[in-house]
CSV table of C-alpha atoms in Angstrom, one decimal:
chain,number,residue,atom,x,y,z
F,25,MET,CA,25.0,137.0,43.4
F,26,GLU,CA,26.9,137.5,46.4
F,27,ILE,CA,26.5,133.8,47.5
F,28,ARG,CA,27.6,132.6,44.1
F,29,SER,CA,30.7,134.8,44.3
F,30,ASN,CA,31.7,133.4,47.8
F,31,ASN,CA,31.4,129.9,46.6
F,32,VAL,CA,33.4,130.4,43.6
F,33,LEU,CA,36.2,132.0,45.9
F,34,ILE,CA,35.9,129.1,48.4
F,35,GLY,CA,36.1,126.8,45.5
F,36,GLY,CA,39.1,128.5,43.9
F,37,PHE,CA,41.0,128.5,47.1
F,38,ALA,CA,40.3,124.8,47.7
F,39,LEU,CA,41.5,124.1,44.3
F,40,LEU,CA,44.9,125.9,44.8
F,41,VAL,CA,45.5,124.2,48.0
F,42,VAL,CA,44.9,120.7,46.5
F,43,LEU,CA,47.0,121.6,43.6
F,44,GLY,CA,49.9,122.7,46.0
F,45,ALA,CA,49.7,119.6,47.9
F,46,PHE,CA,49.9,117.6,44.7
F,47,LEU,CA,53.0,119.7,43.5
F,48,PHE,CA,54.7,119.3,46.8
F,49,SER,CA,54.0,115.4,47.0
F,50,PHE,CA,55.4,115.2,43.3
F,51,TRP,CA,58.6,117.1,44.6
F,52,ILE,CA,59.1,114.8,47.5
F,53,ALA,CA,58.6,111.7,45.5
F,54,ARG,CA,61.0,113.0,42.6
F,55,VAL,CA,63.5,113.8,45.3
F,56,GLN,CA,63.0,110.1,46.9
F,57,ILE,CA,63.4,108.7,43.4
F,58,ASN,CA,66.3,110.6,42.5
F,59,GLN,CA,68.1,109.7,45.7
F,60,THR,CA,69.9,106.2,45.8
F,61,PHE,CA,71.0,104.4,48.8
F,62,ASN,CA,73.6,101.6,49.6
F,63,TYR,CA,72.8,98.7,51.9
F,64,TYR,CA,75.2,96.7,54.1
F,65,GLU,CA,74.9,94.0,56.6
F,66,VAL,CA,76.6,94.5,60.0
F,67,VAL,CA,77.4,91.6,62.0
F,68,PHE,CA,77.8,92.1,65.9
F,69,ARG,CA,78.9,89.5,68.3
F,70,GLY,CA,77.1,89.7,71.6
F,71,SER,CA,74.3,91.9,72.7
F,72,VAL,CA,73.1,95.0,70.9
F,73,SER,CA,70.9,96.3,73.6
F,74,GLY,CA,69.6,99.8,72.8
F,75,LEU,CA,69.7,99.3,69.0
F,76,THR,CA,66.4,99.4,67.2
F,77,ASP,CA,64.9,99.5,63.7
F,78,GLY,CA,65.1,103.0,62.4
F,79,GLY,CA,68.1,103.7,64.7
F,80,SER,CA,70.8,106.3,63.5
F,81,VAL,CA,73.8,105.1,61.4
F,82,GLN,CA,76.5,107.9,61.5
F,83,TYR,CA,79.9,108.2,59.8
F,84,ASN,CA,82.6,110.2,61.8
F,85,GLY,CA,79.6,111.7,63.9
F,86,ILE,CA,77.3,112.8,61.0
F,87,ARG,CA,74.2,111.0,60.3
F,88,VAL,CA,74.3,109.3,57.0
F,89,GLY,CA,71.6,106.4,57.3
F,90,LYS,CA,69.3,104.4,59.6
F,91,VAL,CA,68.8,100.7,60.6
F,92,MET,CA,66.4,98.9,58.4
F,93,ASP,CA,66.3,95.6,60.2
F,94,LEU,CA,67.6,93.7,63.2
F,95,ARG,CA,67.7,89.8,63.4
F,96,LEU,CA,69.8,86.8,64.8
F,97,ASP,CA,72.1,85.0,62.7
F,98,GLU,CA,70.2,81.5,62.0
F,99,GLY,CA,73.6,79.6,62.1
F,100,ASP,CA,74.9,81.3,65.2
F,101,PRO,CA,72.3,83.0,67.5
F,102,SER,CA,75.2,84.5,69.4
F,103,ARG,CA,75.5,86.9,66.6
F,104,VAL,CA,73.2,89.7,65.5
F,105,ILE,CA,72.9,91.0,62.0
F,106,ALA,CA,71.8,94.7,61.4
F,107,LEU,CA,70.7,95.6,57.8
F,108,ILE,CA,71.7,99.3,57.3
F,109,GLN,CA,71.0,101.8,54.7
F,110,THR,CA,73.4,104.7,54.0
F,111,GLU,CA,73.5,107.4,51.3
F,112,SER,CA,75.4,106.5,48.1
F,113,THR,CA,77.8,109.1,48.6
F,114,THR,CA,78.8,107.7,52.1
F,115,PRO,CA,82.5,106.5,51.6
F,116,VAL,CA,82.4,103.0,53.1
F,117,LYS,CA,85.7,101.4,52.0
F,118,THR,CA,87.0,97.9,52.6
F,119,ASP,CA,88.9,99.1,55.8
F,120,THR,CA,86.1,101.1,57.3
F,121,LYS,CA,85.6,100.1,60.9
F,122,VAL,CA,82.1,99.7,62.5
F,123,SER,CA,81.1,99.8,66.2
F,124,LEU,CA,78.1,100.1,68.6
F,125,GLN,CA,77.9,103.4,70.4
F,126,PHE,CA,75.6,104.9,73.0
F,127,THR,CA,74.4,108.4,73.2
F,128,GLY,CA,73.9,110.2,76.7
F,129,LEU,CA,72.5,108.4,79.6
F,130,THR,CA,69.3,107.1,77.9
F,131,GLY,CA,71.1,103.8,76.5
F,132,VAL,CA,70.0,104.7,73.0
F,133,ALA,CA,72.4,102.9,70.6
F,134,LEU,CA,73.7,103.8,67.1
F,135,ILE,CA,76.0,102.4,64.6
F,136,GLN,CA,79.2,104.2,63.9
F,137,LEU,CA,81.3,104.1,61.0
F,138,GLU,CA,84.9,105.3,61.0
F,139,GLY,CA,88.0,105.3,59.0
F,140,GLY,CA,88.6,104.4,55.5
F,141,SER,CA,91.7,105.4,53.4
F,142,GLN,CA,91.3,107.0,50.3
F,143,SER,CA,93.2,104.5,48.5
F,144,ALA,CA,91.1,101.6,49.6
F,145,PRO,CA,88.3,100.4,47.2
F,146,ARG,CA,84.6,100.9,48.1
F,147,LEU,CA,83.0,97.9,49.8
F,148,VAL,CA,80.7,96.0,47.3
F,149,PRO,CA,78.9,92.7,47.8
F,150,LYS,CA,80.7,89.5,46.9
F,151,GLU,CA,79.6,87.2,44.3
F,152,GLY,CA,76.1,85.5,45.1
F,153,GLU,CA,75.6,87.9,48.1
F,154,ASP,CA,72.7,90.5,48.2
F,155,TYR,CA,74.7,93.0,50.7
F,156,ALA,CA,78.3,93.8,51.6
F,157,THR,CA,79.1,92.4,55.0
F,158,ILE,CA,80.9,94.4,57.7
F,159,ILE,CA,82.3,92.6,60.9
F,160,ALA,CA,81.7,95.1,63.8
F,161,GLU,CA,84.5,95.7,66.4
F,162,PRO,CA,83.5,95.3,70.2
F,163,SER,CA,82.7,98.7,71.7
F,164,ALA,CA,83.9,99.6,75.1
F,165,PHE,CA,80.4,99.1,76.6
F,166,GLN,CA,80.2,95.7,75.1
F,167,GLU,CA,83.5,94.7,76.4
F,168,LEU,CA,82.6,96.1,79.8
F,169,PHE,CA,79.4,94.3,79.8
F,170,SER,CA,80.9,91.0,78.8
F,171,SER,CA,83.7,91.1,81.3
F,172,ALA,CA,81.4,92.4,84.2
F,173,PRO,CA,80.4,88.9,85.2
F,174,ALA,CA,84.0,87.4,85.3
F,175,ALA,CA,85.0,90.7,87.3
F,176,LEU,CA,82.2,90.1,89.9
F,177,ASP,CA,83.1,86.4,90.1
F,178,ASN,CA,87.0,87.2,90.8
F,179,ALA,CA,85.7,90.0,93.2
F,180,ASN,CA,83.7,87.4,95.2
F,181,LYS,CA,86.4,85.0,95.2
F,182,LEU,CA,88.9,87.8,96.7
F,183,ILE,CA,86.4,88.6,99.4
F,184,ILE,CA,86.1,85.0,100.4
F,185,ASP,CA,90.0,84.6,100.4
F,186,LEU,CA,90.2,87.7,102.7
F,187,GLN,CA,87.7,86.4,105.0
F,188,LYS,CA,89.6,83.0,105.2
F,189,MET,CA,92.8,84.8,105.9
F,190,VAL,CA,91.4,87.2,108.7
F,191,ALA,CA,89.8,84.0,110.0
F,192,GLN,CA,93.1,82.1,110.1
F,193,ASN,CA,95.1,85.0,111.2
F,194,GLN,CA,92.8,86.5,113.9
F,195,ARG,CA,94.9,85.5,116.9
F,196,ASN,CA,97.9,87.2,115.3
F,197,VAL,CA,96.1,90.3,114.7
F,198,ALA,CA,95.1,90.3,118.2
F,199,GLY,CA,98.6,90.0,119.5
F,200,ILE,CA,99.6,92.8,117.2
F,201,VAL,CA,97.2,95.1,118.6
F,202,LYS,CA,98.1,94.0,122.1
F,203,ASN,CA,101.7,94.6,121.3
F,204,VAL,CA,100.7,98.1,120.0
F,205,GLU,CA,98.9,98.9,123.1
F,206,THR,CA,101.8,97.9,125.2
F,207,LEU,CA,104.3,99.8,123.3
F,208,THR,CA,102.0,102.9,123.4
F,209,ALA,CA,101.7,102.7,127.3
F,210,GLU,CA,105.6,102.1,127.7
F,211,LEU,CA,105.9,105.2,125.5
F,212,ALA,CA,103.6,107.2,127.8
F,213,GLY,CA,105.2,106.0,130.8
F,214,SER,CA,108.7,107.0,129.5
F,215,SER,CA,107.7,110.5,128.4
F,216,THR,CA,109.7,112.0,131.3
F,217,ASP,CA,113.0,110.2,130.2
F,218,ILE,CA,112.3,111.2,126.6
F,219,LYS,CA,112.2,114.7,127.7
F,220,GLN,CA,115.3,114.7,129.7
F,221,THR,CA,117.1,112.8,127.0
F,222,LEU,CA,115.9,115.7,124.5
F,223,ARG,CA,117.1,118.3,126.9
F,224,ASN,CA,120.5,116.5,127.1
F,225,VAL,CA,120.6,116.5,123.3
F,226,ASN,CA,120.1,120.3,123.3
F,227,ASP,CA,122.8,120.8,125.9
F,228,ILE,CA,125.3,118.9,123.9
F,229,THR,CA,124.1,120.9,120.7
F,230,ARG,CA,124.8,124.3,122.5
F,231,ASN,CA,128.3,123.0,123.7
F,232,VAL,CA,129.3,122.1,120.4
F,233,ALA,CA,128.2,125.5,119.2
F,234,ARG,CA,130.3,127.1,121.7
F,235,ALA,CA,133.3,124.8,121.1
F,236,SER,CA,133.0,125.7,117.3
F,237,ASP,CA,133.1,129.3,118.1
F,238,SER,CA,136.3,128.8,120.5
F,239,LEU,CA,138.0,126.9,117.7
F,240,GLU,CA,137.1,129.7,115.1
F,241,ARG,CA,138.6,132.5,117.4
F,242,LEU,CA,141.6,130.3,118.0
F,243,ALA,CA,142.2,130.0,114.3
F,244,LYS,CA,141.7,133.7,113.7
F,245,THR,CA,144.4,134.3,116.7
F,246,SER,CA,146.8,131.7,115.2
F,247,GLU,CA,146.7,133.3,111.7
F,248,THR,CA,147.4,136.7,113.3
F,249,LEU,CA,150.4,135.2,115.3
F,250,LEU,CA,151.7,133.5,112.4
F,251,ALA,CA,151.3,136.5,110.1
F,252,GLY,CA,153.3,138.6,113.0
F,253,ASP,CA,156.0,135.8,113.2
F,254,VAL,CA,156.4,135.7,109.5
F,255,SER,CA,156.8,139.5,109.4
F,256,GLY,CA,159.4,139.2,112.1
F,257,VAL,CA,161.5,136.5,110.5
F,258,VAL,CA,161.5,138.5,107.1
F,259,HIS,CA,162.9,141.6,109.0
F,260,GLU,CA,165.8,139.6,110.8
F,261,ALA,CA,166.5,138.0,107.4
F,262,ARG,CA,166.8,141.4,105.7
F,263,LYS,CA,169.0,142.5,108.8
F,264,ALA,CA,171.4,139.6,108.5
F,265,VAL,CA,171.7,140.1,104.6
F,266,LYS,CA,172.7,143.8,105.3
F,267,SER,CA,175.2,142.7,108.1
F,268,TYR,CA,176.8,140.1,105.5
F,269,ARG,CA,176.8,142.9,102.9
F,270,GLU,CA,178.7,145.2,105.5
F,271,LEU,CA,181.0,142.4,106.6
F,272,GLY,CA,182.0,141.7,102.8
F,273,ASP,CA,182.8,145.5,102.3
F,274,GLN,CA,185.0,145.4,105.4
F,275,LEU,CA,187.0,142.3,104.2
F,276,THR,CA,187.3,143.9,100.8
F,277,GLN,CA,188.8,146.8,102.6
F,278,ILE,CA,191.2,144.8,104.7
F,279,MET,CA,192.5,143.2,101.5
F,280,ALA,CA,193.2,146.4,99.9
F,281,ASP,CA,195.0,147.9,102.9
F,282,ASN,CA,197.2,144.7,103.5
F,283,ARG,CA,197.9,143.7,99.8
F,284,ALA,CA,201.7,144.2,100.5
F,285,SER,CA,201.9,141.6,103.4
F,286,ILE,CA,199.8,139.2,101.6
F,287,ASP,CA,201.9,139.3,98.7
F,288,SER,CA,205.2,138.8,100.8
F,289,PHE,CA,203.5,135.9,102.7
F,290,THR,CA,202.5,134.3,99.4
F,291,ARG,CA,206.1,134.6,98.0
F,292,ASP,CA,208.0,133.4,101.1
F,293,GLY,CA,205.7,131.6,103.5
F,294,LEU,CA,204.0,129.3,101.1
F,295,GLY,CA,207.5,127.3,100.6
F,296,GLU,CA,207.1,126.2,104.3
F,297,VAL,CA,203.6,125.0,103.7
F,298,PRO,CA,204.6,121.5,102.2
F,299,LEU,CA,207.0,120.6,105.1
F,300,LEU,CA,204.0,121.8,107.6
F,301,LEU,CA,201.6,119.4,105.9
F,302,GLU,CA,204.1,116.4,106.0
F,303,ASP,CA,204.5,116.9,109.7
F,304,THR,CA,200.8,117.2,110.2
F,305,ARG,CA,200.1,113.9,108.3
F,306,LYS,CA,202.7,112.0,110.3
F,307,LEU,CA,201.1,113.3,113.6
F,308,ILE,CA,197.8,112.1,112.5
F,309,ASP,CA,199.0,108.7,111.6
F,310,THR,CA,200.7,108.4,115.0
F,311,LEU,CA,197.4,109.7,116.8
F,312,GLU,CA,195.4,107.0,114.8
F,313,ARG,CA,197.7,104.3,115.9
F,314,ILE,CA,197.3,105.2,119.5
F,315,ALA,CA,193.7,105.6,119.2
F,316,LYS,CA,193.5,102.2,117.7
F,317,THR,CA,195.7,100.5,120.5
F,318,ALA,CA,193.4,102.1,123.2
F,319,GLU,CA,190.4,100.9,121.4
F,320,ASP,CA,191.9,97.3,121.1
F,321,ASN,CA,193.4,96.6,124.6
F,322,PRO,CA,192.6,99.6,126.9
F,323,GLY,CA,194.1,97.9,129.8
F,324,GLN,CA,197.4,97.3,128.2
F,325,TYR,CA,197.6,101.0,127.0
F,326,LEU,CA,196.6,102.4,130.4
F,327,LEU,CA,198.3,99.8,132.8
F,328,GLY,CA,201.3,98.9,130.7
F,329,LYS,CA,200.1,95.0,131.0
F,330,ASP,CA,197.1,92.8,129.8
F,331,VAL,CA,194.0,92.5,131.9
F,332,VAL,CA,193.5,89.1,133.4
F,333,GLU,CA,190.3,87.4,132.3
F,334,TYR,CA,188.1,85.6,134.8
F,335,ASP,CA,185.3,83.1,134.4
F,336,VAL,CA,182.3,84.3,135.9
F,337,PRO,CA,180.7,81.4,137.9
F,338,ARG,CA,177.0,80.4,136.6
């Protein structure tokens, strides 16, 4: 009885395991059946080294699918066509950009989908095509690899040109080096003169500094003297004004004391003033005539006869 019981338990456990595996497989199959995908053909120009079947397809850095197939374009072998599978919810639009990118230092490549505005329509196959086509943009690595041969060729040409230039100008370079050596030797021999010149410059600088100090002291002394002179001038001016004021007061007092005499002179003496002025005018006219005669002919005026003129022999 115990043996039969163990067999029943083992058989029941095995049946449960098989039933669980069947249910799990059915659930997985149902999920796969319910999930739908979209397929696109991505056209690359040039090498797609590092990209393999089953490679990752990302949209803005998130994995949304995989690479289903890689093949060469029959019409143009320089182009590579990659068939990719993406989730149906992936917003692949007509303005979505595709490029080849590399992860880490292992050289594993993936297809990166980027962009796509909300207003742009979804990308669908054209009439008569099985899959919608996207032209991939060249990645930075592809541009680097494609331009590397040309860059190396240019570098080789540059090195060759430099070698030719050095060979042609080797004599000139040797002359320049020799001139530099000569100049260095002359500078070393003239070190004493250079030191003396520097000492002279230092002496001149100190003399200029002393002269500046002397000029500054002279300016301060001049300012002091000018300030003293101005004060003296102002003092003398005040004294002169005071003297003129005292003189005016004295004249006023004299006029007041001699008012009677001044009135008598004004009444009696002013009558003789016109006669005095007339005689004075006549005297002035006579003096003017005498001065004119003496100026025109001084000999006649002084000696009473004309001066004899002589011709000076030449």
